[in-house]
Amino acid sequence: MNTRRSFLHRALTFGAAALSVPTLVGAESSQDFSASRSAGHSEKSRRRPAGLPVPVVTPDILSLGHAMDGSVKVFHLVAEPVKQQVAPDKVLDLWGFNGSAPGPTIQANQGDRVRIVVDNHLPEPTSMHWHGFEIPNNMDGGPPVSQEPIKPGGRFIYEFTLLQEGTYFYHSHMAMQEMMGMLGGFIMHPKQPYRPVVDKDFLIALQEYAVLPSNVVPNSMNMEFNWLVINGKAGPAITPLVVRLGDRVRIRMINLGMDHHPIHLHGHTFQVTGTEGGRIPETAWIPGNTVLVGVAQARDVEFVANNPGSWMLHCHLPHHMMNQMSSNVGLLTRTGTAAGISIENAMGMFTGEPGVPTADDYGPSLGRGMGVGSTSDQPRSNGPLSPRSNSQEMQHLPGMDMSMRSGDIAPNANSVPGFPQDAFMEGPMMAIDDMVAKPQNSGLPAGWSGFMQGMMTFLRVLTPDEYDEVMRRVERGEKPQMPDMPGMKMDSLPNMKPRM
Ligand SMILES: [Cu+2]
């Protein structure tokens, strides 16, 4: 069970057992940010005493509670295999922390002394790196210099003082473990709140996985990423960021993967106000609507949500707005085209005659193969596309309405070069509104989910009445909250089963 309650229980149990009877937080001096786990900011956050920062909300991911040992804030992270539900019908076997990938967000204040107990429940050694932290060398988590790797079943206790402020993160320092999901946010709230203060403060973590068709374990060596996730969910399963019209909003972004992500926000102009190095002086803020979040970087943007409506927020790389695309499965609509040259041949790494990866002998191909099993890739052909044949062939997911609507394909479509494209990644046939329904996406037009794939969600700027209604429904827990149940299987989410 990976609920917050069980985690808090675990944290408390751990605290009582391993430390000198720390007390649970609650006093202002040891502000606990873990209540900010929900996908929205409640009214309580608007009534916070002056001087206390607005808690950062990481939609779909918990914030980590802590215990106090004297004046030290004690956090507990367990590096472990997790079942991460990235979409209603897709649970991946990832590696993460405390039941999710990314792991829970840690929030503390500049100047805090923190102790982070890291238990390794992985089948191999690991270590925790505190990315960008100005801390003693022996706390840096980079074997072999600063420490020995933490062996399976082992524990390492990190302790340091937070000298900085801003958006940071923690991650395994083993490269392949990073590609299995081992990342988590670490917010250092400033001693003096940033000005102007924000009403909403969000964190989104950008990650990517390459998963063979019909598989659930990422290939951590493959570079053909087909699951692009925000906070461990792929669109349309990502919980939208919900704000009230007129709110000042901060969105913090962190990226740990193989790709840089140009994150684009519709309908607003933001200022880039922070990097992985903390706050940028206001005189150096940069206006924009797209910010490139490079690998290993953090970017904060701020804006006033003064434009009502549901606005897309997404990575603008076209292939990062897709789910489960693959070169060797599904509808490949061109005749006689090789469907994924094997990685051995296409990259010329191990075999191939002649030994030139880009020679004509190897192309054209719809992308590289997916590695394991790719040698069985076969050319596929579907012939010309017609509304009827397409409708039949797209019905490959049980219970989902994959049919094209009349008028979706022009009468002369097959005479237009470029048609049909290699895959359909958006449109009515991709819609799964019911399966991802939750208060935060209520009220969107029917079929909305068919256009929200991959690293893509909404910023929803609602009128005060609309906003209050959504927050009431969130607090009542009206719908299954995928965000609060990382790792849950579909069987236990009855309302998220495909329509039958
Ligand atoms: Cu991207």
PDB file of N, CA and C in Angstrom, residues 19-23 67-74 115 159:
ATOM      1  N   LEU A  19      15.731   6.632  15.585  1.00  0.00           N
ATOM      2  CA  LEU A  19      16.235   7.901  16.076  1.00  0.00           C
ATOM      3  C   LEU A  19      15.808   8.090  17.522  1.00  0.00           C
ATOM      4  N   SER A  20      16.298   9.153  18.077  1.00  0.00           N
ATOM      5  CA  SER A  20      15.993   9.370  19.474  1.00  0.00           C
ATOM      6  C   SER A  20      14.611  10.014  19.616  1.00  0.00           C
ATOM      7  N   VAL A  21      13.591   9.235  19.387  1.00  0.00           N
ATOM      8  CA  VAL A  21      12.199   9.625  19.569  1.00  0.00           C
ATOM      9  C   VAL A  21      11.909  11.031  19.072  1.00  0.00           C
ATOM     10  N   PRO A  22      11.960  11.214  17.788  1.00  0.00           N
ATOM     11  CA  PRO A  22      11.616  12.521  17.257  1.00  0.00           C
ATOM     12  C   PRO A  22      10.110  12.755  17.362  1.00  0.00           C
ATOM     13  N   THR A  23       9.740  13.998  17.366  1.00  0.00           N
ATOM     14  CA  THR A  23       8.309  14.298  17.423  1.00  0.00           C
ATOM     15  C   THR A  23       7.819  14.668  16.037  1.00  0.00           C
ATOM     16  N   ALA A  67      10.134  14.007  10.376  1.00  0.00           N
ATOM     17  CA  ALA A  67      10.104  14.019  11.833  1.00  0.00           C
ATOM     18  C   ALA A  67      11.166  15.002  12.305  1.00  0.00           C
ATOM     19  N   MET A  68      11.073  15.406  13.561  1.00  0.00           N
ATOM     20  CA  MET A  68      12.097  16.290  14.116  1.00  0.00           C
ATOM     21  C   MET A  68      12.969  15.520  15.098  1.00  0.00           C
ATOM     22  N   ASP A  69      14.260  15.676  14.963  1.00  0.00           N
ATOM     23  CA  ASP A  69      15.191  15.157  15.962  1.00  0.00           C
ATOM     24  C   ASP A  69      15.929  16.373  16.501  1.00  0.00           C
ATOM     25  N   GLY A  70      15.422  16.917  17.597  1.00  0.00           N
ATOM     26  CA  GLY A  70      15.939  18.207  18.041  1.00  0.00           C
ATOM     27  C   GLY A  70      15.576  19.242  17.006  1.00  0.00           C
ATOM     28  N   SER A  71      16.583  19.927  16.467  1.00  0.00           N
ATOM     29  CA  SER A  71      16.311  20.937  15.451  1.00  0.00           C
ATOM     30  C   SER A  71      16.538  20.406  14.045  1.00  0.00           C
ATOM     31  N   VAL A  72      16.789  19.109  13.927  1.00  0.00           N
ATOM     32  CA  VAL A  72      17.081  18.529  12.620  1.00  0.00           C
ATOM     33  C   VAL A  72      15.807  17.942  12.016  1.00  0.00           C
ATOM     34  N   LYS A  73      15.539  18.306  10.770  1.00  0.00           N
ATOM     35  CA  LYS A  73      14.412  17.705  10.050  1.00  0.00           C
ATOM     36  C   LYS A  73      14.881  16.381   9.447  1.00  0.00           C
ATOM     37  N   VAL A  74      14.136  15.338   9.781  1.00  0.00           N
ATOM     38  CA  VAL A  74      14.562  14.002   9.375  1.00  0.00           C
ATOM     39  C   VAL A  74      13.605  13.439   8.325  1.00  0.00           C
ATOM     40  N   ARG A 115      18.368  15.817   7.762  1.00  0.00           N
ATOM     41  CA  ARG A 115      18.984  14.484   7.732  1.00  0.00           C
ATOM     42  C   ARG A 115      18.103  13.628   6.827  1.00  0.00           C
ATOM     43  N   GLU A 159      23.433  14.098   5.984  1.00  0.00           N
ATOM     44  CA  GLU A 159      23.007  15.221   6.834  1.00  0.00           C
ATOM     45  C   GLU A 159      23.782  16.461   6.451  1.00  0.00           C
TER      46      GLU A 159
END
